[in-house]
Amino acid sequence: MGWIKVITKESLLVAQREDLRNIMDLLEVSEKHARTLLIHHRWDADSLLAVFLEKERDRLFSEAGVTIAEPNVLAPLQSSQVTCNICNEDVSADAVTTMDCGHGFCNNCWTEHFIVKINDGQSRRIRCMFYKCNTICDEAIVRNLVSAKHPDLAERFDRFLLESYIEDNHKVKWCPSVPHCGNAIRVDGDGYCEVECSCGLQFCFSCSAEAHSPCSCLMWELWVKKCRDESETVNWITVNTKPCPRCLKPVEKNGGCNHVRCICGQDFCWLCGCAADQHHARSSCGSYKEEREKKTGQAKRDLFRYMHYYNRYKAHTDSLKLESKLKKAIQDMETISDSKEFSIKDFSWLTNGLYRLFRSRRVLSYSYPFAFYMFGDDLFKDEMTPEERELKQHLFEDLQQQLGANVEKLSHFIEESFDEFLQVDRIMGIRMQVINLSALIDNLCKKMYEFIENDLLGRLERVTHNIAPYESKGVERASELSDSWDSDDSLSMKTCNVDSYLQWDSSANGAGSSESGSPTDDSFDQSSSLDESGCSSRKRAKKEALDDPPFNLNLPAEGFDKN
Amino acid sequence: MLDLSRVQKELVDCNRDKSSGVSIDLVGDQLSHLAGTISGPIGTPYEGGVFRIDIRLPDGYPFEPPKMQFVTKVWHPNISSQNGAICLDILKDQWSPALTLKTALLSLQALLSAPEPDDPQDAVVAQQYLRDYPTFLGTARYWTEAFARRVSIGTEEKVQKLVEMGFPEALVRTTLENAGGDENMALEKLCSG
């Protein structure tokens, strides 16, 4: 836990301070040099230190463009007038700046140089002006000289320098939210994972697309592209056209008569799709027959295969959208049950069940594009023999089918539980079912992932496909950075809903309102004092629901057997 | 804002030194548009040739690199045989404000002596250089002869010739100057309007 962090505009400096300090301490360098070194090594302190141990210190520094100034180099210049080698002007010695490498030029020239480089997007590595000198210019000098002429550009320089921690760092990525929430996410550990930003967006950390496990990033990229390319046309074609029985081209009906003629000249019946003459309507068209074996070309088979997976994928995604409306319904119900005399107060089972439903629905939904590529020819044509593929596909589909059936059951029970006229013992029955099904489904998801990771993707020989592992608890939510002892509590409270603070403020009958000031600071004090003085159960429940992950699925195993 | 005083100084410095084999001239009345000349290095297929280079100075010069392009056609792996574009690091990311037009032209001269076929501008030339060096030498020499040989007849004769063809004299003079005294190229330019 806690290995996924959200980095906000405000905590960006804090986020990199630890890395900077480590390098500063280990290599005994100043912050600016530590930054230059880290930027050169893309903020990978381990690789930096590996280079340090492998090569010598001087090599490490010179490659990164760090020059530690010799004290005598910086000695004040003797003469009062110096000729700048860039502009050929004579300038007074105090208008000349000498970098750590010993190369001195007039301040005007330095400033121009910096401006060109900053505008060119090279803020992170502005080298000395001297030919072939690799030294990176002192950030403080850049800042001072540039801000004298263009304060806004100096600000930009600082921001670029700060944001290097995000841009040049494979452990940190911008949250891909649109409009952008301003946050970045840092993952200390396996980069193949799914994360939730504090803005609420869930995404795949590896490719920054929406969370798509158990599809690999490549599968997902191909799938999205395929859906984009084909969805419009394919849907339209299936809804609005029928294939001509002769040329197999899709035909659109442009009049009311069901006797249509394809441009190839073939007449056919719109109702049954059979070749037809004038008297067809009187014959057997209306009677139901088993789908006859049709000659279908490869293209058509491919299309049908795609449609098969796409329709299931889409159906589950749509269900998920509808079910997510229940989230709100649960919150309403909890409020009602609090305010009224109501026999059941504890709805955690329902919340847990609902989140299990969301979680497994996602898995189920993405398992279809996964299967489309896993058992298709696009990616793994030569990885498996046809027999092996068939066998594995059957096993996978069996798992998929079990999961699907149970997810539908769970969905059914959860929806039923919202019926307000239910008897108490019926609710208790549903409760039991939801709890049992949740545990069962969690298990099935685990099994499916094991199968995918060990028997499918794990057996690939020519390529590697990594997926984000299955997390029972769902996508991990990024936690806020904490600088030091600075309590995690106060920080995590910051992320919780501001509305709840406002409620507290208004209900705090003036006890804390005498302290005026910024509302957030106030509410911190108040919330803690209210907690101690024992706030009402309603508020406590609300707070827990917001603070903790709202679902806890470490359910007792015995829940199963009673079923 | 081009640093005019520096450019002027550079011009004077460069043209004072006659032995270097490089020179810079003004093209029009703007200091931002110049024409460089380098003589082909001895012992190379470019020996005996005079190569004209179009130089344009961006506003940010000397903090941004000058834009240079061969006007004279040249057969070289790092120079486009089509448009004279040059692939040289100091004209791109390795430019330093401490360099000058003269040093850049000297670097071009060095490039003529030491091509870098592994980092080519013109893939056709580079391939020939690597696979069939004798043919490369022959072609480069032929191009030098055909396009870069030293001006043999006087400018006045050329002007007269072109004027006789029906072009106005003032235009002929400027075009001829732009083309580095190359009669054929000037004619080509005049014809293309």
mmCIF file of N, CA, C and O in Angstrom, chain B residues 5 17 34 49 75-76 79-80 94 111 125 128 146 150 178 188:
data_model
loop_
_atom_site.group_PDB
_atom_site.id
_atom_site.type_symbol
_atom_site.label_atom_id
_atom_site.label_comp_id
_atom_site.label_asym_id
_atom_site.label_seq_id
_atom_site.Cartn_x
_atom_site.Cartn_y
_atom_site.Cartn_z
ATOM 1 N N SER B 5 26.625 44.520 -35.227
ATOM 2 C CA SER B 5 28.033 44.874 -35.075
ATOM 3 C C SER B 5 28.899 43.617 -35.119
ATOM 4 O O SER B 5 29.977 43.604 -35.682
ATOM 5 N N ASP B 17 41.628 37.681 -43.871
ATOM 6 C CA ASP B 17 42.494 36.505 -43.952
ATOM 7 C C ASP B 17 42.303 35.805 -45.298
ATOM 8 O O ASP B 17 41.380 35.038 -45.497
ATOM 9 N N LEU B 34 23.839 36.501 -46.665
ATOM 10 C CA LEU B 34 25.220 36.553 -47.097
ATOM 11 C C LEU B 34 25.514 35.402 -48.040
ATOM 12 O O LEU B 34 24.730 34.460 -48.156
ATOM 13 N N GLY B 49 37.739 23.453 -57.333
ATOM 14 C CA GLY B 49 36.401 24.020 -57.423
ATOM 15 C C GLY B 49 36.200 25.165 -56.446
ATOM 16 O O GLY B 49 36.895 25.263 -55.441
ATOM 17 N N TRP B 75 28.668 16.856 -55.230
ATOM 18 C CA TRP B 75 28.393 15.419 -55.041
ATOM 19 C C TRP B 75 29.110 14.962 -53.773
ATOM 20 O O TRP B 75 30.305 14.716 -53.781
ATOM 21 N N HIS B 76 28.343 14.887 -52.665
ATOM 22 C CA HIS B 76 28.963 14.629 -51.364
ATOM 23 C C HIS B 76 27.920 13.956 -50.471
ATOM 24 O O HIS B 76 26.746 14.363 -50.468
ATOM 25 N N ILE B 79 25.806 16.288 -48.263
ATOM 26 C CA ILE B 79 25.192 17.455 -48.890
ATOM 27 C C ILE B 79 24.213 16.967 -49.952
ATOM 28 O O ILE B 79 24.560 16.110 -50.763
ATOM 29 N N SER B 80 23.010 17.488 -49.897
ATOM 30 C CA SER B 80 21.994 17.033 -50.838
ATOM 31 C C SER B 80 22.380 17.387 -52.265
ATOM 32 O O SER B 80 22.715 18.534 -52.564
ATOM 33 N N GLN B 94 24.729 21.274 -32.275
ATOM 34 C CA GLN B 94 26.046 21.511 -31.698
ATOM 35 C C GLN B 94 26.538 22.945 -31.944
ATOM 36 O O GLN B 94 27.686 23.258 -31.657
ATOM 37 N N LEU B 111 34.453 19.286 -43.946
ATOM 38 C CA LEU B 111 33.478 18.249 -44.298
ATOM 39 C C LEU B 111 33.717 17.730 -45.712
ATOM 40 O O LEU B 111 33.572 16.538 -45.990
ATOM 41 N N VAL B 125 24.165 9.239 -52.694
ATOM 42 C CA VAL B 125 25.592 9.527 -52.718
ATOM 43 C C VAL B 125 26.310 8.690 -51.667
ATOM 44 O O VAL B 125 27.369 8.101 -51.929
ATOM 45 N N GLN B 128 26.756 5.135 -52.731
ATOM 46 C CA GLN B 128 27.805 5.012 -53.735
ATOM 47 C C GLN B 128 29.182 5.145 -53.081
ATOM 48 O O GLN B 128 30.103 4.406 -53.407
ATOM 49 N N ALA B 146 32.124 20.370 -63.666
ATOM 50 C CA ALA B 146 30.969 20.895 -64.389
ATOM 51 C C ALA B 146 30.353 22.110 -63.714
ATOM 52 O O ALA B 146 29.891 23.021 -64.378
ATOM 53 N N ARG B 150 36.613 27.121 -61.519
ATOM 54 C CA ARG B 150 36.897 28.531 -61.365
ATOM 55 C C ARG B 150 36.420 29.320 -62.587
ATOM 56 O O ARG B 150 36.517 28.854 -63.714
ATOM 57 N N ASN B 178 24.303 36.695 -57.518
ATOM 58 C CA ASN B 178 23.679 35.701 -56.634
ATOM 59 C C ASN B 178 24.125 34.291 -56.960
ATOM 60 O O ASN B 178 24.244 33.447 -56.083
ATOM 61 N N GLU B 188 19.732 29.965 -65.879
ATOM 62 C CA GLU B 188 18.629 29.137 -65.405
ATOM 63 C C GLU B 188 17.661 29.972 -64.571
ATOM 64 O O GLU B 188 16.451 29.922 -64.735
#
